mmCIF file of C-alpha atoms in Angstrom:
data_model
loop_
_atom_site.group_PDB
_atom_site.id
_atom_site.type_symbol
_atom_site.label_atom_id
_atom_site.label_comp_id
_atom_site.label_asym_id
_atom_site.label_seq_id
_atom_site.Cartn_x
_atom_site.Cartn_y
_atom_site.Cartn_z
ATOM 1 C CA MET E 1265 17.783 -19.157 6.722
ATOM 2 C CA ALA E 1266 14.515 -18.933 8.588
ATOM 3 C CA GLY E 1267 11.958 -16.221 9.118
ATOM 4 C CA PHE E 1268 11.991 -12.874 7.375
ATOM 5 C CA GLU E 1269 15.822 -12.824 7.258
ATOM 6 C CA LYS E 1270 15.686 -14.955 4.113
ATOM 7 C CA PHE E 1271 14.343 -11.930 2.199
ATOM 8 C CA SER E 1272 17.518 -9.877 2.918
ATOM 9 C CA LEU E 1273 15.517 -6.999 4.388
ATOM 10 C CA LYS E 1274 16.957 -3.799 5.866
ATOM 11 C CA LYS E 1275 17.835 -4.191 9.529
ATOM 12 C CA GLU E 1276 15.322 -1.451 10.445
ATOM 13 C CA ILE E 1277 12.505 -3.484 8.921
ATOM 14 C CA LEU E 1278 13.690 -6.746 10.488
ATOM 15 C CA GLU E 1279 13.868 -5.059 13.900
ATOM 16 C CA ALA E 1280 10.340 -3.666 13.503
ATOM 17 C CA LEU E 1281 9.013 -7.086 12.446
ATOM 18 C CA ASN E 1282 10.705 -8.628 15.473
ATOM 19 C CA GLU E 1283 9.093 -6.033 17.769
ATOM 20 C CA LEU E 1284 5.728 -6.804 16.177
ATOM 21 C CA LYS E 1285 6.327 -10.512 16.928
ATOM 22 C CA PHE E 1286 6.304 -11.359 13.203
ATOM 23 C CA SER E 1287 8.751 -14.263 13.309
ATOM 24 C CA GLU E 1288 7.721 -16.474 10.386
ATOM 25 C CA PRO E 1289 6.147 -15.277 7.128
ATOM 26 C CA THR E 1290 2.622 -16.512 6.410
ATOM 27 C CA GLU E 1291 2.026 -18.416 3.168
ATOM 28 C CA VAL E 1292 0.912 -15.305 1.266
ATOM 29 C CA GLN E 1293 3.939 -13.356 2.550
ATOM 30 C CA ASP E 1294 6.313 -16.205 1.680
ATOM 31 C CA ARG E 1295 5.020 -16.297 -1.893
ATOM 32 C CA ALA E 1296 4.402 -12.582 -2.559
ATOM 33 C CA ILE E 1297 7.398 -10.833 -0.939
ATOM 34 C CA PRO E 1298 10.073 -12.365 -3.228
ATOM 35 C CA LEU E 1299 8.029 -11.549 -6.350
ATOM 36 C CA VAL E 1300 7.503 -7.942 -5.277
ATOM 37 C CA LEU E 1301 11.206 -7.609 -4.428
ATOM 38 C CA GLN E 1302 11.960 -8.832 -7.974
ATOM 39 C CA GLY E 1303 9.838 -5.980 -9.351
ATOM 40 C CA LYS E 1304 7.020 -8.159 -10.651
ATOM 41 C CA ASP E 1305 3.388 -7.085 -10.915
ATOM 42 C CA ILE E 1306 1.282 -9.527 -8.934
ATOM 43 C CA VAL E 1307 -2.328 -10.587 -8.481
ATOM 44 C CA VAL E 1308 -2.921 -12.319 -5.165
ATOM 45 C CA ARG E 1309 -6.008 -14.117 -3.962
ATOM 46 C CA SER E 1310 -5.866 -14.802 -0.261
ATOM 47 C CA LYS E 1311 -8.353 -14.948 2.582
ATOM 48 C CA THR E 1312 -8.924 -12.044 4.945
ATOM 49 C CA GLY E 1313 -6.585 -12.382 7.936
ATOM 50 C CA SER E 1314 -3.889 -14.239 5.992
ATOM 51 C CA GLY E 1315 -1.266 -11.494 6.260
ATOM 52 C CA LYS E 1316 -1.856 -9.694 2.957
ATOM 53 C CA THR E 1317 -1.058 -6.229 4.303
ATOM 54 C CA ALA E 1318 2.460 -7.209 5.367
ATOM 55 C CA ALA E 1319 2.860 -9.136 2.091
ATOM 56 C CA PHE E 1320 2.837 -5.840 0.187
ATOM 57 C CA ALA E 1321 3.967 -3.382 2.900
ATOM 58 C CA ILE E 1322 7.246 -5.181 3.694
ATOM 59 C CA PRO E 1323 8.648 -5.273 0.132
ATOM 60 C CA ILE E 1324 7.416 -1.753 -0.675
ATOM 61 C CA LEU E 1325 9.085 -0.307 2.442
ATOM 62 C CA GLN E 1326 12.202 -2.355 1.663
ATOM 63 C CA GLN E 1327 12.510 -0.823 -1.802
ATOM 64 C CA LEU E 1328 11.472 2.771 -1.121
ATOM 65 C CA GLU E 1329 14.087 5.387 -0.511
ATOM 66 C CA HIS E 1330 13.259 8.463 1.534
ATOM 67 C CA SER E 1331 12.516 11.286 -0.886
ATOM 68 C CA ARG E 1332 10.084 14.116 -1.415
ATOM 69 C CA GLY E 1333 6.811 13.076 -2.934
ATOM 70 C CA VAL E 1334 4.499 10.117 -2.815
ATOM 71 C CA SER E 1335 6.106 6.938 -4.161
ATOM 72 C CA ALA E 1336 3.548 4.329 -3.078
ATOM 73 C CA LEU E 1337 -0.250 4.464 -3.251
ATOM 74 C CA ILE E 1338 -2.392 1.831 -1.553
ATOM 75 C CA VAL E 1339 -6.099 1.962 -2.410
ATOM 76 C CA ALA E 1340 -8.650 0.348 -0.090
ATOM 77 C CA PRO E 1341 -12.463 0.272 -0.255
ATOM 78 C CA THR E 1342 -13.237 1.508 3.269
ATOM 79 C CA ARG E 1343 -11.941 3.966 5.839
ATOM 80 C CA GLU E 1344 -11.535 1.135 8.373
ATOM 81 C CA LEU E 1345 -9.354 -0.940 6.059
ATOM 82 C CA ALA E 1346 -7.324 2.118 4.996
ATOM 83 C CA LEU E 1347 -6.667 2.962 8.664
ATOM 84 C CA GLN E 1348 -5.680 -0.642 9.402
ATOM 85 C CA ILE E 1349 -3.275 -0.811 6.423
ATOM 86 C CA GLU E 1350 -1.654 2.523 7.307
ATOM 87 C CA HIS E 1351 -1.240 1.398 10.931
ATOM 88 C CA VAL E 1352 0.559 -1.810 9.880
ATOM 89 C CA ALA E 1353 2.717 -0.022 7.274
ATOM 90 C CA ARG E 1354 3.694 2.702 9.754
ATOM 91 C CA LYS E 1355 4.689 0.105 12.373
ATOM 92 C CA ILE E 1356 6.746 -1.940 9.891
ATOM 93 C CA GLY E 1357 8.459 1.187 8.544
ATOM 94 C CA ARG E 1358 8.761 3.079 11.824
ATOM 95 C CA MET E 1359 12.550 2.692 12.085
ATOM 96 C CA THR E 1360 13.064 3.891 8.520
ATOM 97 C CA ARG E 1361 12.807 7.525 7.471
ATOM 98 C CA LEU E 1362 9.737 6.736 5.374
ATOM 99 C CA ARG E 1363 6.479 8.484 6.198
ATOM 100 C CA THR E 1364 3.005 7.070 5.705
ATOM 101 C CA THR E 1365 -0.365 8.764 5.867
ATOM 102 C CA VAL E 1366 -3.982 7.801 5.400
ATOM 103 C CA VAL E 1367 -6.689 9.690 3.493
ATOM 104 C CA TYR E 1368 -10.438 9.036 3.543
ATOM 105 C CA GLY E 1369 -13.721 10.872 3.273
ATOM 106 C CA GLY E 1370 -16.033 12.133 5.974
ATOM 107 C CA VAL E 1371 -13.411 14.440 7.499
ATOM 108 C CA SER E 1372 -11.699 17.658 6.400
ATOM 109 C CA THR E 1373 -9.234 17.335 3.513
ATOM 110 C CA ARG E 1374 -6.898 20.023 4.925
ATOM 111 C CA PRO E 1375 -5.045 17.931 7.581
ATOM 112 C CA GLN E 1376 -4.696 15.072 5.071
ATOM 113 C CA ALA E 1377 -3.347 17.411 2.375
ATOM 114 C CA ASP E 1378 -0.941 18.929 4.924
ATOM 115 C CA ARG E 1379 0.465 15.494 5.823
ATOM 116 C CA ILE E 1380 1.008 14.719 2.131
ATOM 117 C CA ARG E 1381 2.722 18.075 1.600
ATOM 118 C CA GLU E 1382 4.914 17.512 4.681
ATOM 119 C CA GLY E 1383 6.508 14.576 2.890
ATOM 120 C CA ALA E 1384 4.418 11.413 2.911
ATOM 121 C CA ASN E 1385 6.137 8.647 0.928
ATOM 122 C CA VAL E 1386 3.272 6.158 1.248
ATOM 123 C CA VAL E 1387 -0.385 7.190 0.966
ATOM 124 C CA VAL E 1388 -3.145 4.764 1.907
ATOM 125 C CA GLY E 1389 -6.649 5.844 1.025
ATOM 126 C CA THR E 1390 -10.126 5.321 -0.274
ATOM 127 C CA PRO E 1391 -10.827 5.969 -3.972
ATOM 128 C CA GLY E 1392 -13.134 8.974 -3.515
ATOM 129 C CA ARG E 1393 -10.780 10.884 -1.215
ATOM 130 C CA ILE E 1394 -7.738 10.042 -3.349
ATOM 131 C CA ILE E 1395 -9.488 11.525 -6.396
ATOM 132 C CA ASP E 1396 -10.683 14.515 -4.370
ATOM 133 C CA LEU E 1397 -7.110 15.294 -3.270
ATOM 134 C CA MET E 1398 -5.805 14.771 -6.822
ATOM 135 C CA GLU E 1399 -8.351 17.185 -8.260
ATOM 136 C CA ARG E 1400 -7.526 19.798 -5.605
ATOM 137 C CA GLY E 1401 -3.837 19.530 -6.553
ATOM 138 C CA ASP E 1402 -2.903 18.134 -3.136
ATOM 139 C CA LEU E 1403 -1.956 14.625 -4.301
ATOM 140 C CA ASP E 1404 0.332 14.145 -7.297
ATOM 141 C CA LEU E 1405 0.594 10.563 -8.554
ATOM 142 C CA HIS E 1406 3.266 11.207 -11.218
ATOM 143 C CA SER E 1407 6.091 9.761 -9.098
ATOM 144 C CA ILE E 1408 4.266 6.605 -8.011
ATOM 145 C CA LYS E 1409 6.528 3.554 -8.119
ATOM 146 C CA PHE E 1410 4.124 1.167 -6.354
ATOM 147 C CA LEU E 1411 0.348 0.884 -6.704
ATOM 148 C CA VAL E 1412 -1.608 -1.543 -4.526
ATOM 149 C CA LEU E 1413 -5.304 -2.257 -4.893
ATOM 150 C CA ASP E 1414 -6.332 -4.031 -1.701
ATOM 151 C CA GLU E 1415 -9.643 -5.889 -1.492
ATOM 152 C CA ALA E 1416 -10.098 -5.192 -5.195
ATOM 153 C CA ASP E 1417 -13.135 -7.492 -5.335
ATOM 154 C CA ILE E 1418 -14.935 -5.394 -2.700
ATOM 155 C CA MET E 1419 -14.044 -2.141 -4.474
ATOM 156 C CA LEU E 1420 -15.591 -3.460 -7.674
ATOM 157 C CA ASP E 1421 -18.697 -4.649 -5.809
ATOM 158 C CA MET E 1422 -19.006 -1.174 -4.270
ATOM 159 C CA GLY E 1423 -18.990 0.381 -7.755
ATOM 160 C CA PHE E 1424 -15.506 1.941 -7.653
ATOM 161 C CA ILE E 1425 -14.428 0.580 -11.070
ATOM 162 C CA ASP E 1426 -14.461 3.997 -12.801
ATOM 163 C CA ASP E 1427 -12.634 5.624 -9.867
ATOM 164 C CA ILE E 1428 -10.006 2.857 -9.892
ATOM 165 C CA LYS E 1429 -9.490 3.226 -13.648
ATOM 166 C CA TYR E 1430 -9.081 7.003 -13.226
ATOM 167 C CA ILE E 1431 -6.523 6.541 -10.432
ATOM 168 C CA ILE E 1432 -4.552 3.958 -12.435
ATOM 169 C CA GLU E 1433 -4.549 6.217 -15.509
ATOM 170 C CA SER E 1434 -3.165 9.057 -13.347
ATOM 171 C CA THR E 1435 -0.078 7.045 -12.351
ATOM 172 C CA PRO E 1436 3.054 6.468 -14.452
ATOM 173 C CA GLU E 1437 2.976 3.656 -16.990
ATOM 174 C CA HIS E 1438 6.123 2.172 -15.450
ATOM 175 C CA LYS E 1439 5.217 1.239 -11.904
ATOM 176 C CA GLN E 1440 4.811 -1.956 -9.976
ATOM 177 C CA THR E 1441 1.167 -2.943 -9.551
ATOM 178 C CA MET E 1442 -0.139 -5.301 -6.881
ATOM 179 C CA LEU E 1443 -3.714 -6.468 -6.686
ATOM 180 C CA PHE E 1444 -4.903 -8.244 -3.542
ATOM 181 C CA SER E 1445 -8.304 -9.813 -3.246
ATOM 182 C CA ALA E 1446 -10.168 -12.466 -1.264
ATOM 183 C CA THR E 1447 -11.995 -13.593 -4.424
ATOM 184 C CA MET E 1448 -11.129 -13.219 -8.089
ATOM 185 C CA PRO E 1449 -14.182 -12.196 -10.162
ATOM 186 C CA GLU E 1450 -13.878 -11.913 -13.961
ATOM 187 C CA LYS E 1451 -13.880 -8.075 -13.806
ATOM 188 C CA ILE E 1452 -10.664 -8.139 -11.771
ATOM 189 C CA LYS E 1453 -8.940 -10.538 -14.158
#
């Protein structure tokens, strides 16, 4: 079986991938998707532009069921990357009933909090805004099933280590954790 069909994905996801012209998985997708679907925590080192976003978005969207509350949290170091990840995740999941939203600083928290309250299943955001929304009571991480740290090396270089630790400690002990990075410094290991 060729292409993404070999992962036994929901037809809604396969149709969205087809519309996006994603016909063959990249190397990182081919190696990561089966592990995530098996429920394994993973640490992935892969170059920028190698298809990392789809490597975690596809299996998360495959496994999530539509429900109230945030089930997946994807943490990114910059607003631009958070917006890009949310855009890809929304397109891949657009035929499912799952809802994604993005949160980042520099803009009002109210519209972001409203979108979470309206039933976001997947939240993509920057560490500072995630913590801000948590402390305001607008973002509850107690039902998180999936936690992704994207560009973890950059987040550590930008001094987010304490924020990342705080976010991780605010999520359930039993969750699937995925760490994606272009390099693998000792701090990440």
